[in-house]
Short mmCIF file of C-alpha atoms and ligand atoms in Angstrom, two decimals:
data_model
loop_
_atom_site.label_atom_id
_atom_site.label_comp_id
_atom_site.label_asym_id
_atom_site.label_seq_id
_atom_site.Cartn_x
_atom_site.Cartn_y
_atom_site.Cartn_z
CA UNK P 1 8.53 1.73 7.74
CA UNK P 2 6.11 -0.20 5.65
CA UNK P 3 2.70 -1.54 5.48
CA UNK P 4 1.69 -4.99 6.20
CA UNK P 5 -1.80 -6.61 6.49
CA UNK P 6 -3.72 -6.96 9.85
CA UNK P 7 -6.60 -9.02 10.55
CA UNK P 8 -9.27 -8.10 12.95
CA UNK P 9 -9.69 -11.39 14.86
CA UNK P 10 -13.15 -10.32 16.25
CA UNK P 11 -14.56 -9.81 13.00
CA UNK P 12 -12.81 -12.61 11.15
CA UNK P 13 -13.87 -15.28 13.80
CA UNK P 14 -17.47 -14.21 13.56
CA UNK P 15 -17.56 -16.00 9.94
CA UNK P 16 -13.93 -17.08 9.09
CA UNK P 17 -14.75 -17.57 5.31
CA UNK P 18 -11.14 -18.59 4.58
CA UNK P 19 -11.17 -16.73 1.31
CA UNK P 20 -8.24 -14.20 1.89
CA UNK P 21 -5.39 -16.88 1.98
CA UNK P 22 -6.54 -18.51 -1.21
CA UNK P 23 -5.89 -15.22 -2.82
CA UNK P 24 -2.67 -14.11 -1.01
CA UNK P 25 0.11 -14.45 -3.60
CA UNK P 26 2.77 -15.23 -1.08
CA UNK P 27 2.86 -18.82 0.34
CA UNK P 28 2.56 -19.62 4.09
CA UNK P 29 1.59 -16.01 4.92
CA UNK P 30 -2.11 -15.75 5.73
CA UNK P 31 -2.53 -18.81 8.17
CA UNK P 32 -5.57 -20.07 10.19
CA UNK P 33 -6.08 -20.73 13.84
CA UNK P 34 -9.26 -22.66 14.25
CA UNK P 35 -9.18 -21.85 18.04
CA UNK P 36 -8.83 -18.02 17.81
CA UNK P 37 -11.64 -16.08 19.40
CA UNK P 38 -13.10 -19.23 21.16
CA UNK P 39 -12.40 -17.26 24.56
CA UNK P 40 -14.64 -14.64 23.38
CA UNK P 41 -17.28 -16.98 22.29
CA UNK P 42 -16.67 -16.92 18.66
CA UNK P 43 -16.84 -20.15 17.19
CA UNK P 44 -15.08 -20.23 13.75
CA UNK P 45 -11.47 -19.46 14.37
CA UNK P 46 -9.57 -16.73 12.62
CA UNK P 47 -7.15 -15.94 9.86
CA UNK P 48 -3.84 -14.28 10.89
CA UNK P 49 -0.84 -12.97 9.00
CA UNK P 50 2.75 -14.00 9.33
CA UNK P 51 4.03 -10.36 8.86
CA UNK P 52 7.62 -11.29 7.96
CA UNK P 53 6.40 -12.77 4.68
CA UNK P 54 3.78 -10.13 3.88
CA UNK P 55 4.83 -7.92 0.85
CA UNK P 56 2.11 -5.44 1.46
CA UNK P 57 0.18 -5.81 -1.65
CA UNK P 58 -3.21 -5.37 -0.02
CA UNK P 59 -4.95 -7.95 -2.28
CA UNK P 60 -6.29 -9.66 0.78
CA UNK P 61 -7.81 -6.32 1.73
CA UNK P 62 -9.60 -6.30 -1.53
CA UNK P 63 -10.80 -9.92 -1.25
CA UNK P 64 -12.09 -9.53 2.30
CA UNK P 65 -13.78 -6.16 1.47
CA UNK P 66 -15.28 -7.04 -1.95
CA UNK P 67 -15.64 -10.93 -2.12
CA UNK P 68 -16.24 -11.84 1.47
CA UNK P 69 -17.75 -8.38 2.40
CA UNK P 70 -16.43 -8.81 5.84
CA UNK P 71 -13.86 -5.81 5.94
CA UNK P 72 -11.81 -7.40 8.51
CA UNK P 73 -8.25 -6.78 7.05
CA UNK P 74 -6.48 -3.41 7.39
CA UNK P 75 -3.13 -2.30 6.21
CA UNK P 76 -0.98 -0.91 9.11
CA UNK P 77 2.46 0.26 9.75
CA UNK P 78 4.73 -2.45 10.86
CA UNK P 79 5.90 -0.55 13.92
CA UNK P 80 2.20 0.42 15.02
CA UNK P 81 0.95 -3.07 14.66
CA UNK P 82 1.74 -4.33 18.36
CA UNK P 83 2.42 -8.04 18.87
CA UNK P 84 1.68 -10.07 15.82
CA UNK P 85 2.71 -13.52 14.21
CA UNK P 86 5.92 -14.24 12.85
CA UNK P 87 7.05 -17.35 10.91
CA UNK P 88 9.43 -18.47 13.69
CA UNK P 89 6.50 -18.35 16.26
CA UNK P 90 4.00 -20.45 14.08
CA UNK P 91 3.17 -24.02 15.11
CA UNK P 92 1.45 -26.34 12.58
CA UNK P 93 -0.89 -28.96 14.28
CA UNK P 94 -2.71 -31.76 12.57
CA UNK P 95 -5.55 -29.55 10.91
CA UNK P 96 -4.58 -26.11 12.39
CA UNK P 97 -2.02 -23.61 12.72
CA UNK P 98 -1.33 -21.19 15.56
CA UNK P 99 1.24 -18.59 16.60
CA UNK P 100 2.46 -17.19 19.85
CA UNK P 101 2.41 -13.41 19.25
CA UNK P 102 5.64 -11.30 19.39
CA UNK P 103 6.67 -7.90 18.33
CA UNK P 104 7.68 -7.64 14.69
CA UNK P 105 10.27 -4.91 15.44
CA UNK P 106 11.96 -6.76 18.30
CA UNK P 107 11.15 -10.20 17.03
CA UNK U 1 10.15 -44.56 -2.71
CA UNK U 2 10.50 -40.81 -3.57
CA UNK U 3 9.01 -39.85 -0.10
CA UNK U 4 12.33 -40.82 1.12
CA UNK U 5 13.92 -37.50 0.41
CA UNK U 6 11.43 -35.55 2.36
CA UNK U 7 12.49 -36.88 5.68
CA UNK U 8 15.33 -36.03 8.05
CA UNK U 9 18.46 -38.09 8.15
CA UNK U 10 18.38 -39.70 11.51
CA UNK U 11 19.69 -37.47 14.41
CA UNK U 12 19.82 -34.36 12.00
CA UNK U 13 16.20 -33.24 12.53
CA UNK U 14 16.76 -30.78 15.31
CA UNK U 15 19.41 -29.00 13.54
CA UNK U 16 17.35 -28.26 10.45
CA UNK U 17 15.92 -24.76 9.98
CA UNK U 18 12.25 -24.33 11.21
CA UNK U 19 10.89 -24.02 7.66
CA UNK U 20 12.45 -27.20 6.63
CA UNK U 21 11.15 -29.05 9.71
CA UNK U 22 7.64 -27.69 9.15
CA UNK U 23 7.77 -28.80 5.57
CA UNK U 24 8.80 -32.39 6.42
CA UNK U 25 6.25 -32.74 9.39
CA UNK U 26 3.41 -30.51 8.10
CA UNK U 27 3.99 -30.24 4.45
CA UNK U 28 1.66 -31.78 1.76
CA UNK U 29 4.05 -34.72 0.75
CA UNK U 30 2.22 -37.99 0.54
CA UNK U 31 -1.06 -36.50 1.70
CA UNK U 32 -4.30 -35.33 -0.28
CA UNK U 33 -4.12 -31.65 0.20
CA UNK U 34 -6.84 -29.19 -1.26
CA UNK U 35 -6.63 -25.33 -1.83
CA UNK U 36 -9.48 -25.09 0.64
CA UNK U 37 -7.15 -26.33 3.42
CA UNK U 38 -4.42 -23.42 2.82
CA UNK U 39 -3.32 -21.77 6.04
CA UNK U 40 -3.43 -25.06 7.87
CA UNK U 41 -0.54 -26.88 6.41
CA UNK U 42 3.14 -25.80 5.48
CA UNK U 43 3.27 -24.99 1.67
CA UNK U 44 6.25 -26.15 -0.29
CA UNK U 45 6.58 -22.82 -1.96
CA UNK U 46 9.07 -20.59 0.05
CA UNK U 47 9.83 -16.88 -0.09
CA UNK U 48 11.00 -15.37 -3.34
CA UNK U 49 11.73 -12.14 -5.06
CA UNK U 50 8.75 -11.79 -7.29
CA UNK U 51 6.93 -8.43 -7.16
CA UNK U 52 4.32 -7.77 -4.39
CA UNK U 53 0.76 -8.49 -5.40
CA UNK U 54 1.86 -10.22 -8.84
CA UNK U 55 -0.95 -12.54 -10.10
CA UNK U 56 1.59 -14.89 -11.67
CA UNK U 57 2.97 -15.53 -8.09
CA UNK U 58 -0.47 -16.43 -7.00
CA UNK U 59 -1.01 -18.80 -10.00
CA UNK U 60 2.37 -20.55 -9.19
CA UNK U 61 1.45 -20.89 -5.53
CA UNK U 62 -1.95 -22.30 -6.51
CA UNK U 63 -0.41 -24.62 -9.08
CA UNK U 64 2.11 -26.10 -6.64
CA UNK U 65 -0.64 -26.64 -4.15
CA UNK U 66 -2.73 -28.55 -6.86
CA UNK U 67 0.05 -30.97 -7.89
CA UNK U 68 -1.54 -34.39 -7.40
CA UNK U 69 1.81 -35.90 -6.19
CA UNK U 70 4.22 -33.03 -5.29
CA UNK U 71 6.82 -35.59 -3.88
CA UNK U 72 6.89 -37.13 -7.50
CA UNK U 73 6.89 -33.92 -9.42
CA UNK U 74 9.82 -32.05 -11.29
CA UNK U 75 9.14 -28.55 -12.64
CA UNK U 76 11.07 -27.19 -15.63
CA UNK U 77 11.26 -23.51 -16.32
CA UNK U 78 13.38 -20.82 -18.10
CA UNK U 79 14.33 -17.25 -18.04
CA UNK U 80 11.41 -15.00 -17.03
CA UNK U 81 9.60 -13.86 -13.87
CA UNK U 82 8.07 -17.17 -12.92
CA UNK U 83 11.21 -19.05 -12.30
CA UNK U 84 12.16 -16.74 -9.58
CA UNK U 85 9.45 -18.44 -7.48
CA UNK U 86 9.14 -21.86 -9.10
CA UNK U 87 12.79 -22.52 -8.25
CA UNK U 88 12.13 -21.78 -4.50
CA UNK U 89 9.77 -24.76 -3.76
CA UNK U 90 10.90 -27.89 -2.17
CA UNK U 91 10.43 -29.93 -5.25
CA UNK U 92 13.15 -30.30 -7.85
CA UNK U 93 13.49 -27.53 -10.47
CA UNK U 94 15.25 -27.70 -13.72
CA UNK U 95 16.28 -24.48 -15.59
CA UNK U 96 16.13 -24.69 -19.39
CA UNK U 97 17.90 -22.26 -21.45
CA UNK U 98 15.47 -19.58 -22.60
CA UNK U 99 13.11 -21.18 -24.91
CA UNK U 100 14.48 -24.64 -24.49
CA UNK U 101 12.14 -25.66 -21.62
CA UNK U 102 9.87 -28.13 -23.73
CA UNK U 103 12.99 -29.79 -25.21
CA UNK U 104 14.36 -30.29 -21.87
CA UNK U 105 11.18 -31.49 -20.37
CA UNK U 106 10.87 -33.95 -23.37
CA UNK U 107 14.40 -35.54 -22.51
CA UNK U 108 13.54 -35.64 -18.93
CA UNK U 109 10.33 -37.22 -19.31
CA UNK U 110 11.59 -39.98 -21.38
CA UNK U 111 14.67 -40.41 -19.01
CA UNK U 112 12.42 -40.78 -15.99
CA UNK U 113 10.19 -43.30 -17.76
CA UNK U 114 13.31 -45.46 -18.63
CA UNK U 115 14.62 -45.07 -15.00
CA UNK U 116 11.24 -45.49 -13.11
CA UNK U 117 9.23 -47.44 -15.57
CA UNK U 118 5.58 -47.15 -14.92
CA UNK U 119 5.84 -45.22 -11.56
CA UNK U 120 4.44 -41.93 -12.42
CA UNK U 121 6.93 -38.88 -12.12
CA UNK U 122 5.15 -35.90 -13.22
CA UNK U 123 7.09 -33.30 -15.31
CA UNK U 124 5.48 -29.71 -15.44
CA UNK U 125 6.86 -26.90 -17.32
CA UNK U 126 5.97 -23.36 -16.32
CA UNK U 127 7.29 -20.61 -18.53
CA UNK U 128 6.31 -17.10 -19.74
CA UNK U 129 4.41 -16.20 -22.92
CA UNK U 130 7.74 -14.96 -24.43
CA UNK U 131 9.73 -18.04 -23.49
CA UNK U 132 6.82 -20.23 -24.80
CA UNK U 133 5.16 -18.71 -27.75
CA UNK U 134 8.14 -16.65 -29.25
CA UNK U 135 11.56 -17.85 -28.53
CA UNK U 136 10.46 -21.51 -27.51
CA UNK U 137 7.80 -21.82 -30.12
CA UNK U 138 9.26 -24.63 -32.15
CA UNK U 139 10.25 -26.54 -29.00
CA UNK U 140 6.88 -26.21 -27.62
CA UNK U 141 4.92 -27.22 -30.74
CA UNK U 142 7.32 -30.03 -31.57
CA UNK U 143 6.91 -31.51 -28.05
CA UNK U 144 3.22 -31.56 -28.84
CA UNK U 145 3.55 -33.07 -32.16
CA UNK U 146 5.67 -35.75 -30.81
CA UNK U 147 3.11 -36.50 -27.86
CA UNK U 148 5.65 -36.04 -25.16
CA UNK U 149 3.82 -36.87 -21.88
CA UNK U 150 4.21 -33.82 -19.82
CA UNK U 151 2.21 -30.77 -18.89
CA UNK U 152 2.91 -27.29 -20.28
CA UNK U 153 1.72 -24.32 -18.51
CA UNK U 154 2.04 -20.86 -20.10
CA UNK U 155 2.07 -17.93 -17.50
CA UNK U 156 0.57 -15.55 -19.94
CA UNK U 157 1.27 -11.83 -18.71
CA UNK U 158 1.03 -10.76 -22.27
CA UNK U 159 4.41 -9.00 -22.08
CA UNK U 160 8.03 -9.76 -21.55
CA UNK U 161 7.85 -8.77 -17.92
CA UNK U 162 11.42 -9.84 -16.57
CA UNK U 163 13.26 -7.51 -19.23
CA UNK U 164 11.01 -4.46 -18.82
CA UNK U 165 8.04 -4.52 -21.22
CA UNK U 166 8.66 -5.75 -24.81
CA UNK U 167 5.55 -7.12 -26.61
CA UNK U 168 5.38 -10.87 -27.21
CA UNK U 169 3.37 -12.89 -29.57
CA UNK U 170 0.72 -13.15 -26.77
CA UNK U 171 0.27 -9.48 -26.38
CA UNK U 172 -2.86 -8.15 -27.70
CA UNK U 173 -3.11 -5.95 -30.94
CA UNK U 174 -2.74 -2.34 -30.40
CA UNK U 175 -1.34 -2.62 -26.93
CA UNK U 176 1.21 0.11 -26.00
CA UNK U 177 4.07 -1.09 -23.73
CA UNK U 178 7.25 0.56 -22.37
CA UNK U 179 9.16 -1.03 -25.26
CA UNK U 180 6.38 -0.99 -27.72
CA UNK U 181 5.56 2.53 -27.82
CA UNK U 182 3.76 2.40 -31.19
CA UNK U 183 1.43 -0.44 -30.08
CA UNK U 184 1.54 -3.98 -31.28
CA UNK U 185 0.71 -4.39 -34.97
CA UNK U 186 -0.53 -8.06 -34.84
CA UNK U 187 -3.12 -10.21 -33.14
CA UNK U 188 -2.50 -12.35 -30.11
CA UNK U 189 -1.34 -15.74 -31.14
CA UNK U 190 -3.73 -18.55 -30.87
CA UNK U 191 -1.75 -21.01 -28.93
CA UNK U 192 -4.79 -22.79 -27.55
CA UNK U 193 -5.83 -23.71 -31.20
CA UNK U 194 -2.29 -24.84 -32.14
CA UNK U 195 -2.35 -26.95 -28.93
CA UNK U 196 -5.37 -28.69 -30.16
CA UNK U 197 -4.04 -29.12 -33.65
CA UNK U 198 -0.68 -30.34 -32.61
CA UNK U 199 -2.50 -33.04 -30.50
CA UNK U 200 -2.70 -32.08 -26.76
CA UNK U 201 -5.19 -34.32 -24.97
CA UNK U 202 -6.25 -31.64 -22.53
CA UNK U 203 -6.26 -27.77 -22.96
CA UNK U 204 -7.65 -25.36 -20.72
CA UNK U 205 -7.63 -21.55 -20.08
CA UNK U 206 -7.73 -20.35 -16.47
CA UNK U 207 -7.50 -17.09 -14.50
CA UNK U 208 -6.19 -17.16 -10.82
CA UNK U 209 -9.34 -15.11 -9.48
CA UNK U 210 -10.80 -18.73 -9.17
CA UNK U 211 -8.46 -20.81 -6.99
CA UNK U 212 -10.59 -23.90 -6.99
CA UNK U 213 -10.75 -23.93 -10.78
CA UNK U 214 -6.95 -23.41 -10.99
CA UNK U 215 -6.64 -26.55 -8.88
CA UNK U 216 -8.94 -28.43 -10.83
CA UNK U 217 -7.36 -27.72 -14.36
CA UNK U 218 -3.85 -28.45 -12.83
CA UNK U 219 -4.89 -31.77 -11.32
CA UNK U 220 -6.51 -32.80 -14.65
CA UNK U 221 -3.63 -31.59 -16.96
CA UNK U 222 -1.03 -33.56 -14.74
CA UNK U 223 -2.93 -36.69 -14.60
CA UNK U 224 -3.78 -36.75 -18.30
CA UNK U 225 -0.08 -36.28 -19.18
CA UNK U 226 0.92 -39.29 -17.15
CA UNK U 227 -0.84 -41.65 -19.62
CA UNK U 228 -2.68 -40.01 -22.41
CA UNK U 229 -0.43 -37.33 -24.07
CA UNK U 230 0.57 -33.78 -23.72
CA UNK U 231 -1.64 -31.25 -21.89
CA UNK U 232 -1.58 -27.44 -21.91
CA UNK U 233 -2.84 -24.76 -19.71
CA UNK U 234 -2.82 -21.12 -20.59
CA UNK U 235 -3.12 -18.91 -17.55
CA UNK U 236 -3.84 -15.22 -17.55
CA UNK U 237 -1.25 -14.04 -14.82
CA UNK U 238 -1.23 -10.26 -15.26
CA UNK U 239 2.02 -8.11 -14.90
CA UNK U 240 0.93 -5.30 -12.53
CA UNK U 241 4.23 -3.73 -13.07
CA UNK U 242 4.18 -3.37 -16.85
CA UNK U 243 0.53 -3.04 -17.27
CA UNK U 244 0.39 -0.48 -14.23
CA UNK U 245 -2.37 -2.18 -12.26
CA UNK U 246 -2.42 -1.08 -8.61
CA UNK U 247 -1.62 -4.15 -6.40
CA UNK U 248 -5.08 -4.12 -4.56
CA UNK U 249 -6.68 -3.98 -7.93
CA UNK U 250 -5.04 -7.19 -9.37
CA UNK U 251 -7.91 -9.44 -8.83
CA UNK U 252 -10.41 -6.86 -10.08
CA UNK U 253 -8.40 -6.87 -13.26
CA UNK U 254 -8.45 -10.67 -13.34
CA UNK U 255 -12.19 -10.65 -13.07
CA UNK U 256 -12.66 -7.99 -15.82
CA UNK U 257 -10.15 -9.83 -18.12
CA UNK U 258 -11.84 -13.14 -17.58
CA UNK U 259 -15.34 -11.87 -18.25
CA UNK U 260 -14.07 -10.16 -21.40
CA UNK U 261 -11.47 -12.23 -23.30
CA UNK U 262 -10.16 -14.96 -21.16
CA UNK U 263 -13.13 -16.92 -20.47
CA UNK U 264 -12.60 -20.37 -18.88
CA UNK U 265 -12.23 -23.06 -21.58
CA UNK U 266 -11.65 -26.66 -21.50
CA UNK U 267 -11.02 -29.13 -24.30
CA UNK U 268 -10.39 -32.80 -23.61
CA UNK U 269 -10.09 -35.73 -26.02
CA UNK U 270 -12.49 -38.89 -25.43
CA UNK U 271 -9.55 -40.88 -24.42
CA UNK U 272 -8.59 -38.50 -21.67
CA UNK U 273 -12.11 -38.32 -20.49
CA UNK U 274 -12.39 -42.19 -20.30
CA UNK U 275 -9.04 -42.12 -18.48
CA UNK U 276 -9.95 -39.68 -15.98
CA UNK U 277 -13.32 -41.13 -15.18
CA UNK U 278 -12.01 -44.84 -15.10
CA UNK U 279 -8.84 -44.34 -13.11
CA UNK U 280 -9.48 -41.18 -10.93
CA UNK U 281 -13.29 -41.11 -10.48
CA UNK U 282 -14.03 -37.98 -12.50
CA UNK U 283 -17.89 -38.28 -12.64
CA UNK U 284 -18.35 -35.56 -14.88
CA UNK U 285 -16.49 -37.53 -17.72
CA UNK U 286 -18.49 -40.79 -17.16
CA UNK U 287 -20.36 -41.92 -20.29
CA UNK U 288 -23.99 -40.71 -20.09
CA UNK U 289 -26.36 -43.65 -19.44
CA UNK U 290 -28.39 -44.38 -22.61
CA UNK U 291 -32.00 -43.55 -22.04
CA UNK U 292 -33.89 -46.95 -22.17
CA UNK U 293 -36.18 -47.42 -25.13
CA UNK U 294 -39.87 -46.75 -24.32
CA UNK U 295 -38.89 -44.88 -21.18
CA UNK U 296 -39.05 -41.04 -21.40
C1 TPP E 1 18.50 -16.96 -25.05
C2 TPP E 1 18.12 -15.81 -24.24
N1 TPP E 1 17.70 -14.65 -24.84
C3 TPP E 1 17.25 -13.63 -24.02
C4 TPP E 1 17.26 -13.78 -22.74
C5 TPP E 1 16.80 -12.53 -21.89
N2 TPP E 1 15.53 -12.80 -21.26
C6 TPP E 1 15.41 -13.14 -19.78
S1 TPP E 1 13.82 -13.00 -19.36
C7 TPP E 1 13.32 -12.58 -20.92
C8 TPP E 1 11.88 -12.33 -21.13
C9 TPP E 1 10.87 -12.95 -20.36
O1 TPP E 1 9.55 -12.93 -20.82
P1 TPP E 1 8.51 -13.89 -20.75
O2 TPP E 1 9.06 -15.25 -21.17
O3 TPP E 1 7.22 -13.51 -21.45
O4 TPP E 1 8.26 -14.14 -19.17
P2 TPP E 1 7.86 -13.15 -18.07
O5 TPP E 1 9.19 -12.38 -17.53
O6 TPP E 1 6.92 -12.03 -18.74
O7 TPP E 1 7.22 -13.71 -16.97
C10 TPP E 1 14.26 -12.34 -21.81
C11 TPP E 1 14.03 -12.12 -23.26
C12 TPP E 1 17.78 -14.80 -22.12
N3 TPP E 1 17.88 -15.07 -20.77
N4 TPP E 1 18.22 -15.88 -22.91
S1 SF4 E 2 -11.46 -12.89 3.87
FE1 SF4 E 2 -11.82 -11.70 5.73
S2 SF4 E 2 -13.38 -12.66 7.02
FE2 SF4 E 2 -12.63 -14.11 5.34
S3 SF4 E 2 -10.99 -15.48 6.40
FE3 SF4 E 2 -9.85 -13.71 5.53
S4 SF4 E 2 -9.92 -12.02 6.99
FE4 SF4 E 2 -11.33 -13.54 7.67
S1 SF4 E 3 -1.01 -7.88 1.94
FE1 SF4 E 3 -0.60 -9.17 0.15
S2 SF4 E 3 1.12 -10.40 0.85
FE2 SF4 E 3 0.25 -9.33 2.59
S3 SF4 E 3 -1.08 -10.85 3.45
FE3 SF4 E 3 -2.32 -9.51 2.22
S4 SF4 E 3 -2.16 -10.51 0.15
FE4 SF4 E 3 -0.70 -11.44 1.37
S1 SF4 E 4 7.74 -7.75 -13.35
FE1 SF4 E 4 5.28 -8.19 -13.66
S2 SF4 E 4 5.17 -10.46 -13.99
FE2 SF4 E 4 7.30 -10.10 -13.21
S3 SF4 E 4 7.11 -10.42 -10.99
FE3 SF4 E 4 6.80 -8.12 -11.31
S4 SF4 E 4 4.61 -8.07 -11.67
FE4 SF4 E 4 5.00 -10.31 -11.87
#
């Protein structure tokens, strides 16, 4: 098993500074859903990780902790993460992207 | 015209892989996209085998996002780590033999101008410090002296990363590396100084811990190379493997090195300033209004 980044939607959607994705070395990996968290009254939307593209470097964790100071990202074992975003479940919109969540183990 | 190749052959769209469909339908081709919008559009760089957490990877990703007209851009690279990613983008990539990249780009730029006239096709070389300052040194310098109109970007990780840690001309003095166990005996080469002497119209240093700045210098360098002359960007893109930087400390290292010896610098000729301000609205390069006599 291996580690991937996992973003806490509750923390991220309270501010959604959009910093981490500018620093992730991998393209199309940290994406944004402007509607995430709206059901809980959070207004800014949240970043999320397409875990099949994540190489587990934890640079985003450093950026969220030290630059954004939001501590919203944790590295977690891929089999412990529950349902999450995968490239094949991502839909791009006009100015947004979203993903239906699925198990990274079963796909 | 060139947007023609970023669309589906009629009837074939639904058979294409999802990544390809996303790229055609939600990619940056023909649109004005900026780094601040990442995560909301499909980037044209795909998966590649560069190391996890490599700053060079991040820089290449940002550079490709910053290309002013990706649908009209051709990249040229050579042996070294960077080509492993640059070649995995949905824009044409030409592989020059090790060190030949600026020679190849010279011929390509001239050929494209003959073929397409004044319709801009942007040629961008991205290669390592070894490929550019050591083995390709003569070709790099001569392309500048000949005023070839393309952009040269050095991915300066201060080592031969792809072959396991030999020193390059761009390695710092006294630096010990796996294949330089006694430490380097000479100073880091002044490629920035040489670029200016050789006649580059735009020269900048940048570190990827400031994505907006990477975007800004890449755009300017590519635009200047269209009309004015050669442009050169030297980017500090650490090798976390050969310099043993933990991947979650790569941006901390970038910041330290930027503050210490890789400060942002920009050199631009008056001709290039005028061109950027007149044609592309760069206000910072507009001539300062002369103060009216008698008014203070
Ligand atoms: C003519 C030739 N000589 C040597 C090599 C072997 N070679 C491949 S990559 C490389 C070093 C690359 O170092 P650099 O250009 O600094 O790029 P980096 O991998 O550090 O990004 C060498 C020497 C080659 N491919 N071709
Ligand atoms: S840096 Fe943290 S708070 Fe900011 S967008 Fe990324 S996960 Fe959300
Ligand atoms: S761990 Fe690395 S590759 Fe994965 S999302 Fe974070 S920055 Fe990107
Ligand atoms: S060897 Fe160094 S420069 Fe090459 S991909 Fe790995 S970390 Fe990056």
